[in-house]
Coordinates of N, CA and C in Angstrom, one line a residue:
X1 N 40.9 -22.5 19.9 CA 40.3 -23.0 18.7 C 38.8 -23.0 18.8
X2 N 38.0 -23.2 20.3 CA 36.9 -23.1 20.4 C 36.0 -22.4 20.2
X3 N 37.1 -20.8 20.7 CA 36.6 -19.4 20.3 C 36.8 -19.2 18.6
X4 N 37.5 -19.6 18.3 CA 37.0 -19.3 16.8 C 36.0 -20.0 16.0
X5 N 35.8 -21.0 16.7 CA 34.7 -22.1 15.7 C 33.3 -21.3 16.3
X6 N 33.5 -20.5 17.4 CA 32.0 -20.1 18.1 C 32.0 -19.0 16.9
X7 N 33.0 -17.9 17.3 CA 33.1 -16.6 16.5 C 32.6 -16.9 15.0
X8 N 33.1 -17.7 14.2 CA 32.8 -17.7 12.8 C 31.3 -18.6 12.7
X9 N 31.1 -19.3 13.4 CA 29.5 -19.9 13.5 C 29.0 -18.6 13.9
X10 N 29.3 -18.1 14.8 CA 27.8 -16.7 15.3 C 28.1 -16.2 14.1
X11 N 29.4 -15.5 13.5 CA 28.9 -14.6 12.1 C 28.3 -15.3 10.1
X12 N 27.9 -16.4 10.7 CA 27.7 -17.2 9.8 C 25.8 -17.2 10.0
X13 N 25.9 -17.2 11.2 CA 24.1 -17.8 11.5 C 23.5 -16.4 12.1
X14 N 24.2 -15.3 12.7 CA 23.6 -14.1 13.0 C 23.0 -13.1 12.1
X15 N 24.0 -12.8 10.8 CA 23.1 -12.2 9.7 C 21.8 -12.6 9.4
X16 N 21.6 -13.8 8.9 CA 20.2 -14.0 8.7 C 19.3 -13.8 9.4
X17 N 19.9 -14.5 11.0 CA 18.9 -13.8 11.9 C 18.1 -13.0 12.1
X18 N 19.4 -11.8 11.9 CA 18.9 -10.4 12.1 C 17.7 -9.9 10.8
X19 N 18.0 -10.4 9.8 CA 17.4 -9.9 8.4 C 16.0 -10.5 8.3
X20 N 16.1 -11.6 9.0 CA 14.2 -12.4 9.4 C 14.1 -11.8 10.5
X21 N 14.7 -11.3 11.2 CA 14.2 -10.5 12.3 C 13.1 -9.4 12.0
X22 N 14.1 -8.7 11.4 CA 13.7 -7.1 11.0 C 12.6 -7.3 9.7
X23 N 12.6 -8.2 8.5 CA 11.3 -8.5 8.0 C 10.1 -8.7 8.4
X24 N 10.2 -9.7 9.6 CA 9.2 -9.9 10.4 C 8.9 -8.8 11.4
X25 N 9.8 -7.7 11.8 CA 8.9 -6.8 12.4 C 8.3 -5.7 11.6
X26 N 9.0 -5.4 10.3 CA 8.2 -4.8 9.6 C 7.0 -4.6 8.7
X27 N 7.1 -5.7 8.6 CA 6.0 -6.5 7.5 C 4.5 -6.6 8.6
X28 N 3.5 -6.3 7.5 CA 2.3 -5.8 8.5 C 1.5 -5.0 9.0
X29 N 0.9 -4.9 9.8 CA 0.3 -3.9 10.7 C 0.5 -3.6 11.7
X30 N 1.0 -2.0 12.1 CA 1.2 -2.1 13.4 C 0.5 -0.5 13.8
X31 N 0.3 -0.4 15.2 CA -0.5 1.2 15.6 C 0.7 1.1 16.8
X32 N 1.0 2.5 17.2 CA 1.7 2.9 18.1 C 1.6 4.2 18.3
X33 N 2.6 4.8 18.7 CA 2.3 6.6 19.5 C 3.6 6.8 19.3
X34 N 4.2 8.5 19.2 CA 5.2 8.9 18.7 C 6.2 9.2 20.0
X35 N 5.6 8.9 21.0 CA 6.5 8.5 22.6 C 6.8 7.0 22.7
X36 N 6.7 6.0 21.6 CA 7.1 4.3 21.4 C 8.2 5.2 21.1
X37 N 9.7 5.4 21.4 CA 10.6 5.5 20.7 C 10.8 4.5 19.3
X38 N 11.1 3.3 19.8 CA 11.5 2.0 19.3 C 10.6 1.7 18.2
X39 N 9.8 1.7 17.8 CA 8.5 1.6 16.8 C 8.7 3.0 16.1
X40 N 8.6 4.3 16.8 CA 8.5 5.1 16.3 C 9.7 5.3 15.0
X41 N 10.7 4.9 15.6 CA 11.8 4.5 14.6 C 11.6 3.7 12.9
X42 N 11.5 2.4 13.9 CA 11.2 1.6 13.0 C 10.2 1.7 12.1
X43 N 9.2 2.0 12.5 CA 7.8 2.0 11.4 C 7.7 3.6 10.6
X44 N 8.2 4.6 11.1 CA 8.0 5.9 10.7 C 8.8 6.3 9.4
X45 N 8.3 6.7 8.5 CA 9.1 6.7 7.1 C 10.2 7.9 7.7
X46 N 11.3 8.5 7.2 CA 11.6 9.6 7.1 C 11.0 10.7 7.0
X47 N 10.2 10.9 5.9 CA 9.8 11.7 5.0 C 8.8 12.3 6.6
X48 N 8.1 11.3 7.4 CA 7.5 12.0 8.5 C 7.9 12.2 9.5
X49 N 9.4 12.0 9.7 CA 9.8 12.6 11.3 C 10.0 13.7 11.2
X50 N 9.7 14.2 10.2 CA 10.1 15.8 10.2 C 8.8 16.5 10.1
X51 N 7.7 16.2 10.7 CA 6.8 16.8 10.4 C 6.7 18.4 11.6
X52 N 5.8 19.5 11.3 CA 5.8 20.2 12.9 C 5.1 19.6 13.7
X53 N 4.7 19.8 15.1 CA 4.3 19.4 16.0 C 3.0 19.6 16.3
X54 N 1.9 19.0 16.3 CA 0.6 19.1 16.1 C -0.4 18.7 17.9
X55 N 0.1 17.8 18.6 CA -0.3 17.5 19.7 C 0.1 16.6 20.0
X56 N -0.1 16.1 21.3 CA 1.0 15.1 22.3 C 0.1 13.9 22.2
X57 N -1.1 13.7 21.9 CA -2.0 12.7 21.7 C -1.9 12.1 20.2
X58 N -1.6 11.2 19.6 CA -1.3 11.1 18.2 C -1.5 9.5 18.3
X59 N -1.8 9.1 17.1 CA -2.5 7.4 16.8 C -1.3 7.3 15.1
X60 N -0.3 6.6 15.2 CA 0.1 6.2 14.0 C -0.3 4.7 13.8
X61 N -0.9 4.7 12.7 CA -1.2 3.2 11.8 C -0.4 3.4 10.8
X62 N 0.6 1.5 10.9 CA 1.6 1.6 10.0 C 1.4 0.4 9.3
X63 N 1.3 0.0 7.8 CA 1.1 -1.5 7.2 C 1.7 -1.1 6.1
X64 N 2.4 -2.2 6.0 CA 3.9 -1.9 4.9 C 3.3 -3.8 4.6
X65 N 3.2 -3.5 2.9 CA 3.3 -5.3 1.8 C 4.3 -5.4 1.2
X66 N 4.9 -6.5 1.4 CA 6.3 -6.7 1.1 C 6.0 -7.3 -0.5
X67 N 4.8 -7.6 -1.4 CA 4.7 -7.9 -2.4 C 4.6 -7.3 -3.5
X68 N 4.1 -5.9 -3.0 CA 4.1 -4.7 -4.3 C 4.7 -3.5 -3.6
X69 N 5.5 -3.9 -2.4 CA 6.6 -2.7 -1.2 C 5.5 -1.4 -1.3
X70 N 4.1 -1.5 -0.9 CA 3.7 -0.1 -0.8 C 3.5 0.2 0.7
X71 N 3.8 1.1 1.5 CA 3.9 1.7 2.7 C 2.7 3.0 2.7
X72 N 1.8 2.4 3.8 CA 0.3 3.2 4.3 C 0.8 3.2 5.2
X73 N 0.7 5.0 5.7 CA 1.0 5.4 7.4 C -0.4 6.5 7.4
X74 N -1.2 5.9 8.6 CA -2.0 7.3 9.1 C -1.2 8.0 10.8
X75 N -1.6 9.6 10.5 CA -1.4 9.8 11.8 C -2.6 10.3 12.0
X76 N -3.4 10.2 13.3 CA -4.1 10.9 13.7 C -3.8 11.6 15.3
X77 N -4.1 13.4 14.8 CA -3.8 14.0 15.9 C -5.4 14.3 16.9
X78 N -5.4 14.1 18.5 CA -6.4 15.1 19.0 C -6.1 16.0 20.0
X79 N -6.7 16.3 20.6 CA -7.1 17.5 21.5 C -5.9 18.6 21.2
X80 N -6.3 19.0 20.1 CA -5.4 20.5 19.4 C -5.6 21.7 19.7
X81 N -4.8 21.8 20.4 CA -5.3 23.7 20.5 C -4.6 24.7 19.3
X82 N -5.8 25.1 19.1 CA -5.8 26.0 17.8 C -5.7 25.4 16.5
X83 N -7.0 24.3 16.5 CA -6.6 23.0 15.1 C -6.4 24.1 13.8
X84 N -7.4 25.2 13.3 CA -6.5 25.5 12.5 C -5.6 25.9 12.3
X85 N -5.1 26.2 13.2 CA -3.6 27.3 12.7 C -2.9 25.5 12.4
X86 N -2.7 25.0 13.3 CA -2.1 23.2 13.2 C -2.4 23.0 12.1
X87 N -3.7 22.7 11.4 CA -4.0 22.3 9.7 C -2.9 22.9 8.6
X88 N -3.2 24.1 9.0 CA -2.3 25.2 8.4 C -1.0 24.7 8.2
X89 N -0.1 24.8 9.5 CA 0.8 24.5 9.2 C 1.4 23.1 8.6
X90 N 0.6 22.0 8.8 CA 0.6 20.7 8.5 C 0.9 20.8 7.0
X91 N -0.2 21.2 6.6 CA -0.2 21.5 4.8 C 0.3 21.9 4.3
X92 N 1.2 23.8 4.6 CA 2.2 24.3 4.2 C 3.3 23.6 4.4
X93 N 3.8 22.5 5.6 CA 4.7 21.7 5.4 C 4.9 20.9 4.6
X94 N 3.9 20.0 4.0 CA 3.9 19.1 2.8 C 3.7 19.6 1.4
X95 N 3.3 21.2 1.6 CA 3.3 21.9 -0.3 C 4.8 22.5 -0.3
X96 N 5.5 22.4 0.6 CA 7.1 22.6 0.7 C 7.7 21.6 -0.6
X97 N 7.0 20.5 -0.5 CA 7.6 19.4 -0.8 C 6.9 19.8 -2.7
X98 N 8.2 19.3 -3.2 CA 8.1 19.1 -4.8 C 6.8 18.0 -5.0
X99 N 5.7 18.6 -5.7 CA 4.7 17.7 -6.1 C 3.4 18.6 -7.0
X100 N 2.5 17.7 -7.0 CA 1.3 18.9 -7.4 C 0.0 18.2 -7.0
X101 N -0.6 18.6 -6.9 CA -1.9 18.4 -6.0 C -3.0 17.7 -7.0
X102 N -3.5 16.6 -6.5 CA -5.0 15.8 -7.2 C -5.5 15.1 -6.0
X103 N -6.9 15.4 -6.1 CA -8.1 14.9 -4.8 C -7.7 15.6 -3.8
X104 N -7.3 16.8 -3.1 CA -6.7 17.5 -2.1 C -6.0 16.2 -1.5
X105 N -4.9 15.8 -2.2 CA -3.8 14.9 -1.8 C -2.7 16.0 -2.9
X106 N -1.3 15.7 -2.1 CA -0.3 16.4 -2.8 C 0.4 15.0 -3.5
X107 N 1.0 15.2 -4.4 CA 1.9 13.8 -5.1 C 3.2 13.8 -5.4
X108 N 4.2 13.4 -5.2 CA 5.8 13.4 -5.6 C 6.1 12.1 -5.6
X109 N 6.6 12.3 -6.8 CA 7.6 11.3 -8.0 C 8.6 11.4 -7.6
X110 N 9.7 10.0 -7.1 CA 11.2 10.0 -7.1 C 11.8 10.3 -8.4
X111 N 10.9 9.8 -9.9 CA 11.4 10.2 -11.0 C 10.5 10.6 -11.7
X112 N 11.0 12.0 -11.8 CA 10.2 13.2 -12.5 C 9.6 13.0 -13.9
X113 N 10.5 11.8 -14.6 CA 9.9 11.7 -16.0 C 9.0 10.8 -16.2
X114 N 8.2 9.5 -15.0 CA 7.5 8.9 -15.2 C 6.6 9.3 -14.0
X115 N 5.3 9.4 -14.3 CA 4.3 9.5 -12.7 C 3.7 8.1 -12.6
X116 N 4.4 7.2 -13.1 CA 3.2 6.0 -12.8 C 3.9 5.1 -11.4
X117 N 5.1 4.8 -11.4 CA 5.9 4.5 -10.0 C 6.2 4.9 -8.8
X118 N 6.8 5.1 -8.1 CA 7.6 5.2 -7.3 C 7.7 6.5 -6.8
X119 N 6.1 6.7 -6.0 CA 5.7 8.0 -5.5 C 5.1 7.9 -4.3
X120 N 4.9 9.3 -3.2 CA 4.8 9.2 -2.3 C 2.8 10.4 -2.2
X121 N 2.2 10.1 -1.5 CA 0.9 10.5 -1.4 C 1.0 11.3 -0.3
X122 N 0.7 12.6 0.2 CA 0.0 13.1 1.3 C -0.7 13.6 1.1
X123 N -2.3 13.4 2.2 CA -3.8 13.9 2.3 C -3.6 14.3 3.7
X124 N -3.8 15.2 4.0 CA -4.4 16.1 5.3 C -6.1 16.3 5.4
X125 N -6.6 15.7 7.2 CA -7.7 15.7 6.6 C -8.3 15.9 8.1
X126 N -9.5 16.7 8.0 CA -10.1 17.4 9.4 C -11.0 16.2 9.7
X127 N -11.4 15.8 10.5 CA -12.6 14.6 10.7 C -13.1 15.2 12.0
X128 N -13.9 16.2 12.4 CA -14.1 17.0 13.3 C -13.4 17.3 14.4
X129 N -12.5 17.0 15.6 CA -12.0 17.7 16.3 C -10.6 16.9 15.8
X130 N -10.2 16.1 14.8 CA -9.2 15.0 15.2 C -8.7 15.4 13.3
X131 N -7.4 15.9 13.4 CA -6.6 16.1 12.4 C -5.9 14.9 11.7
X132 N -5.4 14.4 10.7 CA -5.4 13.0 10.1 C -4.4 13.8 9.0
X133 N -3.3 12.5 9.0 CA -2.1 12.6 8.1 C -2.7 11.6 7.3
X134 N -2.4 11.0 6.1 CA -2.5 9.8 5.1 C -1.4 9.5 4.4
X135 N -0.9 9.4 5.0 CA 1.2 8.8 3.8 C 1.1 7.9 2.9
X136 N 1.8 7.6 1.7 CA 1.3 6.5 1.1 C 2.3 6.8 0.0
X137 N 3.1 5.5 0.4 CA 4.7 5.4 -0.5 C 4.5 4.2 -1.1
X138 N 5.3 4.2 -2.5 CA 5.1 2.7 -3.3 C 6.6 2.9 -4.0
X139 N 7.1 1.6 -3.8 CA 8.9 1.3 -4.5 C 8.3 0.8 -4.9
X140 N 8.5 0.7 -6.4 CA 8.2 -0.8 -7.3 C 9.0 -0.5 -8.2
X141 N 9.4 -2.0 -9.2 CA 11.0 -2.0 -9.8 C 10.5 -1.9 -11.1

């Protein structure tokens, strides 16, 4: 009888747990490297684990506001061998993507018939030897 009063108590008090858990590690600012597995996970949109491979040195800054859900990720890459060909391919990876270009930023709409919501931003950007991703997603209802 004991084991059941435990078992349905843990599944009663563990959900929430877990859900203030994971708010509280997402919510915020965080910088990491793309060898944090565990971070790299959690803070890394989709949309950028698929990027190509630019260099083994890389700085992600992640801050996600839980009050208007918009998600800023920078990456910055250095010591690149052959930064342009790397730019190159960086950019042709993100004009893959359905969008159209304003401020040498590319832009995509989840829905095509309104551009004022629920879009994702990429800027690619040279800052002398150090290559720079700019992500910038917004869910709003």
């Amino acid at each position: 009888m004991r084991k059941w009063i435990f078992i349905i108590s843990l599944s009663l008090i563990l959900p929430p747990i877990i859900t203030y858990g994971w708010f509280a590690a997402t919510i915020g600012e965080h910088q990491y490297h793309k060898k944090d597995i565990l971070y790299y996970w959690l803070y890394t949109p989709d949309a950028l684990k698929r990027l190509p491979w630019i260099s083994h040195d890389d700085v992600y800054y992640f801050s996600y506001n839980p009050d208007n859900q918009n998600k800023y990720v920078i990456i910055q890459w250095s010591n690149i061998h052959q930064l342009s060909v790397k730019k190159k391919m960086l950019i042709d990876y993100i004009q893959h993507k359905e969008g159209f270009k304003k401020y040498d930023c590319l832009w995509t709409y989840l829905d095509k018939n309104s551009i004022e919501d629920n879009y994702q931003r990429y800027c690619v950007r040279q800052k002398g030897k150090i290559l720079e991703l700019e992500f910038f997603e917004t869910l709003s209802h």
